[in-house]
Amino acid sequence: MTLPSLLQQSIAFLEPYEFSPTVLLVCLGAAVLYQRGWRRAGGGRGQALMFWIGLVAMYAVLQTQFEYYAQHSFFMHRLQHLVLHHVAPFLIAVSAPAAILGAGLPTIVHRHVVTPMRRNRLLRFLYAAIQEPLVSGAIFVGLIYFWLIPSVHFYAMLNVPLYNTMNWGVAIEGLLFWWMIFNMRAPGNTDMRHYGYRLMVLFLVMLPQIALGAYIALSDHDLFGIYAACGRILPITPLMDQAIGGLLTWVPAAMMSVVGGLVLVYRWNTQSRGAETPLPPTLRCAR
Amino acid sequence: MSRLKFLIPCLLPLLTLGCSGEASNSWNGHDITGVMPDLEFELTNQDGDRVTAEDYRGKIKLMFFGYTSCQHVCPVALSKLAEATRALGEQADQVEILFVAVDPKRDKPVLDEYVSHFKPELVGLTGTQEELKEVAKRYRVAFSYEKPRKDGFYIVNHSGAVFAFGPEGKSRLLIDDQAKASSITADLRRLLEQSKG
């Protein structure tokens, strides 16, 4: 293969399979806000790297030819959701982007949109409710199960609005869940939500994912007939496709709980060590 | 007892709900009314004429994607559709089987002869790669070509489903490859009945 043809193929791969102005605008908007805020607030490099990898990964699985494969192969679909629901939101949330994105917003938006929203009691109540760790964990697992009910999955793969709802839903829900895990403070509360509580939720969401993944991977018949009906593009048998898809739901998805737990334990550890050594007086004033 | 009297009127609507749910499920295929877009395409038929979905208005359409060199899946699926249509008797002429051939290189020269093997004769449709991909994308189906063997023969991966459209081109049913000819006939009868009313 010559270099120009390789280049041509790579560019063709980067073209969206189904162009969505909404995805493009949301990703571009987040990118511009983050870059502006990062310059103003002076965030860390490691932090920025994680945010960018997360954002680019989300865009890439939705707006390249990857999407074509995700529509026509079960395991590629599971891989897409692994990125949308687990890996990318995890990276974005662990990078603690709120302060930087906030700094990127123009003052006028802060005054007329963000502040009234923060004061709105209904919004505060709703936010606090969905950020309650057990509720958030239940929604996280519930969504995975819901979209994998064979009859629901069937229509989701055929109907474009339903398909988009599914993908947007898991991406937004993923952000909310991992945000709850890594956010330092409980909503509307100055106290820290206890690390132990969040660790427990991480452990609890792992179990049903393992059960579902194993059930799909070890199933001896084709659970999701829609892929046979609409054509598999990779030369792979239906059961092999399903087994890999099940494994992706089983192992890496559940592993993200372990990685999240390690991050929490590390932060817990550094924080409690920080609490033992008294802060120098100047820093105490700054706080 | 008084509680029971109160409960019965409350539960009755649920009972009827259950019945109506059953009625809409009595299709043998999957009901996709409103789920997928209306029939739309611009392709070339077996005689080399340009045709669109409008040309088949007023008839029930069964659309299947395949290729003429296909040795097992396509002939079986297409004969099954033809058999299901023949079983309609006099009403058979109100159904059109659209065979979208997705391997234009090998399909174009033989399409005319291929479709005449079936009774009733199929409508063979082909086009450029772009035209075929557009139709496939619209119905969220895929096709791809495998690497040629030594003798030059290559397999085309394609969808197994049949899409049924109403007389006005509305998407109605998705029939999977496991369906029996008799159950397809039953579904066709029902579609025809509904299109009369």
CSV table of C-alpha atoms in Angstrom, one decimal, chain B:
chain,number,residue,atom,x,y,z
B,1,MET,CA,-67.0,-7.6,48.6
B,2,SER,CA,-67.4,-3.8,48.4
B,3,ARG,CA,-63.7,-3.6,47.7
B,4,LEU,CA,-64.1,-6.1,44.9
B,5,LYS,CA,-66.9,-4.0,43.3
B,6,PHE,CA,-64.6,-1.1,43.3
B,7,LEU,CA,-61.7,-3.0,41.9
B,8,ILE,CA,-63.5,-4.6,38.9
B,9,PRO,CA,-64.1,-1.3,37.0
B,10,CYS,CA,-60.6,-0.3,37.7
B,11,LEU,CA,-59.1,-3.5,36.3
B,12,LEU,CA,-61.4,-3.8,33.3
B,13,PRO,CA,-59.5,-1.2,31.2
B,14,LEU,CA,-56.3,-3.1,31.9
B,15,LEU,CA,-57.9,-6.3,30.5
B,16,THR,CA,-58.9,-4.6,27.3
B,17,LEU,CA,-55.5,-3.1,27.1
B,18,GLY,CA,-54.1,-6.6,27.2
B,19,CYS,CA,-56.4,-7.7,24.4
B,20,SER,CA,-55.5,-4.8,22.1
B,21,GLY,CA,-51.8,-5.4,22.8
B,22,GLU,CA,-52.3,-9.0,21.6
B,23,ALA,CA,-54.0,-7.9,18.5
B,24,SER,CA,-51.2,-5.7,17.3
B,25,ASN,CA,-48.8,-8.6,18.0
B,26,SER,CA,-50.4,-11.1,15.8
B,27,TRP,CA,-48.1,-10.2,12.9
B,28,ASN,CA,-45.7,-13.0,12.2
B,29,GLY,CA,-43.0,-10.5,11.2
B,30,HIS,CA,-41.8,-7.5,13.4
B,31,ASP,CA,-44.1,-4.5,13.2
B,32,ILE,CA,-41.9,-1.6,12.1
B,33,THR,CA,-44.8,0.8,11.2
B,34,GLY,CA,-43.4,4.3,11.7
B,35,VAL,CA,-40.0,2.9,12.9
B,36,MET,CA,-38.2,3.1,9.5
B,37,PRO,CA,-38.4,5.7,6.8
B,38,ASP,CA,-40.8,5.4,3.8
B,39,LEU,CA,-39.7,3.5,0.7
B,40,GLU,CA,-37.4,5.8,-1.4
B,41,PHE,CA,-34.8,4.9,-4.0
B,42,GLU,CA,-33.5,5.7,-7.4
B,43,LEU,CA,-32.0,2.6,-9.1
B,44,THR,CA,-31.9,0.8,-12.4
B,45,ASN,CA,-34.2,-2.2,-13.0
B,46,GLN,CA,-33.3,-5.4,-14.9
B,47,ASP,CA,-34.3,-3.9,-18.2
B,48,GLY,CA,-31.8,-1.0,-17.7
B,49,ASP,CA,-34.6,1.6,-17.0
B,50,ARG,CA,-34.2,4.1,-14.2
B,51,VAL,CA,-36.9,3.5,-11.5
B,52,THR,CA,-38.0,5.0,-8.2
B,53,ALA,CA,-40.3,3.9,-5.4
B,54,GLU,CA,-43.1,5.9,-7.1
B,55,ASP,CA,-43.2,3.3,-9.9
B,56,TYR,CA,-44.5,0.7,-7.5
B,57,ARG,CA,-47.1,2.8,-5.8
B,58,GLY,CA,-50.3,1.0,-5.0
B,59,LYS,CA,-48.7,-2.4,-4.4
B,60,ILE,CA,-47.3,-4.1,-1.3
B,61,LYS,CA,-43.6,-4.2,-1.6
B,62,LEU,CA,-41.2,-6.8,-0.2
B,63,MET,CA,-37.6,-5.6,-0.4
B,64,PHE,CA,-34.6,-7.9,-0.1
B,65,PHE,CA,-30.9,-7.2,-0.4
B,66,GLY,CA,-28.7,-9.9,-2.0
B,67,TYR,CA,-26.6,-10.7,-5.1
B,68,THR,CA,-27.0,-13.0,-8.1
B,69,SER,CA,-23.9,-15.1,-7.5
B,70,CYS,CA,-25.2,-15.9,-4.0
B,71,GLN,CA,-25.4,-19.7,-3.8
B,72,HIS,CA,-27.6,-20.5,-0.8
B,73,VAL,CA,-29.1,-17.7,1.1
B,74,CYS,CA,-30.5,-15.5,-1.7
B,75,PRO,CA,-32.2,-18.2,-3.9
B,76,VAL,CA,-33.8,-19.8,-0.8
B,77,ALA,CA,-35.0,-16.4,0.5
B,78,LEU,CA,-36.3,-15.2,-2.9
B,79,SER,CA,-38.1,-18.5,-3.7
B,80,LYS,CA,-39.7,-18.3,-0.3
B,81,LEU,CA,-41.0,-14.8,-1.0
B,82,ALA,CA,-42.2,-15.9,-4.5
B,83,GLU,CA,-44.0,-18.9,-2.9
B,84,ALA,CA,-45.6,-16.8,-0.2
B,85,THR,CA,-46.8,-14.4,-2.9
B,86,ARG,CA,-48.1,-17.2,-5.2
B,87,ALA,CA,-50.2,-18.5,-2.3
B,88,LEU,CA,-52.2,-15.3,-2.4
B,89,GLY,CA,-53.9,-16.5,-5.6
B,90,GLU,CA,-55.6,-13.7,-7.5
B,91,GLN,CA,-54.2,-11.1,-5.1
B,92,ALA,CA,-50.6,-12.1,-6.0
B,93,ASP,CA,-50.4,-9.3,-8.6
B,94,GLN,CA,-50.8,-6.7,-5.8
B,95,VAL,CA,-47.4,-7.7,-4.4
B,96,GLU,CA,-44.1,-6.7,-5.8
B,97,ILE,CA,-40.8,-8.4,-4.8
B,98,LEU,CA,-38.0,-5.9,-5.0
B,99,PHE,CA,-34.6,-7.7,-5.2
B,100,VAL,CA,-31.9,-5.1,-4.6
B,101,ALA,CA,-28.7,-6.7,-6.0
B,102,VAL,CA,-25.7,-5.2,-4.3
B,103,ASP,CA,-22.9,-6.6,-6.4
B,104,PRO,CA,-23.3,-4.6,-9.6
B,105,LYS,CA,-20.1,-5.9,-11.2
B,106,ARG,CA,-21.5,-9.4,-11.4
B,107,ASP,CA,-25.2,-8.7,-11.2
B,108,LYS,CA,-25.8,-6.3,-14.0
B,109,PRO,CA,-25.1,-8.7,-16.9
B,110,VAL,CA,-27.3,-11.5,-15.6
B,111,LEU,CA,-30.0,-9.7,-13.6
B,112,ASP,CA,-32.6,-9.9,-16.3
B,113,GLU,CA,-32.3,-13.6,-16.7
B,114,TYR,CA,-32.0,-14.2,-12.9
B,115,VAL,CA,-35.2,-12.5,-11.9
B,116,SER,CA,-37.2,-14.4,-14.7
B,117,HIS,CA,-36.4,-17.7,-12.9
B,118,PHE,CA,-38.9,-16.8,-10.2
B,119,LYS,CA,-42.7,-16.9,-10.3
B,120,PRO,CA,-44.0,-14.3,-10.0
B,121,GLU,CA,-41.1,-12.5,-11.7
B,122,LEU,CA,-39.1,-10.3,-9.3
B,123,VAL,CA,-38.1,-6.7,-9.9
B,124,GLY,CA,-34.3,-6.7,-10.0
B,125,LEU,CA,-32.8,-3.4,-8.9
B,126,THR,CA,-29.2,-2.4,-9.1
B,127,GLY,CA,-27.1,0.8,-9.4
B,128,THR,CA,-23.8,2.4,-8.7
B,129,GLN,CA,-22.0,1.7,-5.4
B,130,GLU,CA,-23.2,5.1,-4.2
B,131,GLU,CA,-26.8,4.5,-5.1
B,132,LEU,CA,-26.8,1.1,-3.5
B,133,LYS,CA,-25.1,2.3,-0.3
B,134,GLU,CA,-27.6,5.1,0.0
B,135,VAL,CA,-30.5,2.7,-0.1
B,136,ALA,CA,-28.8,0.4,2.4
B,137,LYS,CA,-28.0,3.2,4.8
B,138,ARG,CA,-31.6,4.4,4.7
B,139,TYR,CA,-32.7,1.0,5.9
B,140,ARG,CA,-29.8,0.5,8.2
B,141,VAL,CA,-28.5,-2.6,6.4
B,142,ALA,CA,-25.0,-3.3,5.4
B,143,PHE,CA,-23.2,-5.2,2.6
B,144,SER,CA,-19.5,-5.8,2.2
B,145,TYR,CA,-17.3,-7.8,-0.2
B,146,GLU,CA,-15.0,-10.5,1.1
B,147,LYS,CA,-11.5,-11.2,-0.5
B,148,PRO,CA,-11.7,-13.1,-3.8
B,149,ARG,CA,-10.8,-16.8,-3.8
B,150,LYS,CA,-8.2,-18.2,-6.2
B,151,ASP,CA,-10.8,-18.7,-8.9
B,152,GLY,CA,-11.9,-15.1,-8.5
B,153,PHE,CA,-15.2,-15.9,-6.7
B,154,TYR,CA,-15.9,-13.7,-3.8
B,155,ILE,CA,-18.6,-13.8,-1.1
B,156,VAL,CA,-20.8,-10.7,-0.4
B,157,ASN,CA,-21.9,-10.3,3.2
B,158,HIS,CA,-25.4,-8.9,3.2
B,159,SER,CA,-28.6,-8.6,5.3
B,160,GLY,CA,-31.0,-11.4,5.7
B,161,ALA,CA,-34.1,-9.4,6.4
B,162,VAL,CA,-37.1,-8.6,4.2
B,163,PHE,CA,-38.7,-5.2,4.5
B,164,ALA,CA,-42.4,-5.0,3.7
B,165,PHE,CA,-43.9,-1.6,2.6
B,166,GLY,CA,-47.5,-0.6,2.3
B,167,PRO,CA,-49.1,0.6,-1.0
B,168,GLU,CA,-48.2,4.2,-0.1
B,169,GLY,CA,-44.6,3.2,0.6
B,170,LYS,CA,-44.9,3.3,4.4
B,171,SER,CA,-42.6,0.8,6.3
B,172,ARG,CA,-44.7,-2.0,7.8
B,173,LEU,CA,-42.9,-5.2,8.6
B,174,LEU,CA,-39.4,-6.6,9.0
B,175,ILE,CA,-39.5,-10.3,8.2
B,176,ASP,CA,-36.4,-12.3,9.3
B,177,ASP,CA,-34.8,-15.2,7.5
B,178,GLN,CA,-36.4,-17.7,9.9
B,179,ALA,CA,-39.9,-16.9,8.7
B,180,LYS,CA,-41.9,-19.6,6.9
B,181,ALA,CA,-43.6,-19.0,3.6
B,182,SER,CA,-47.0,-19.6,5.1
B,183,SER,CA,-46.5,-17.0,7.8
B,184,ILE,CA,-45.4,-14.5,5.2
B,185,THR,CA,-48.5,-15.2,3.2
B,186,ALA,CA,-50.6,-14.6,6.3
B,187,ASP,CA,-48.9,-11.3,6.9
B,188,LEU,CA,-49.3,-10.3,3.3
B,189,ARG,CA,-53.1,-11.1,3.4
B,190,ARG,CA,-53.4,-8.9,6.5
B,191,LEU,CA,-51.5,-6.0,4.8
B,192,LEU,CA,-53.7,-6.3,1.7
B,193,GLU,CA,-56.9,-6.3,3.9
B,194,GLN,CA,-55.7,-3.2,5.7
B,195,SER,CA,-54.8,-1.4,2.6
B,196,LYS,CA,-58.3,-1.9,1.2
B,197,GLY,CA,-59.9,-0.4,4.4
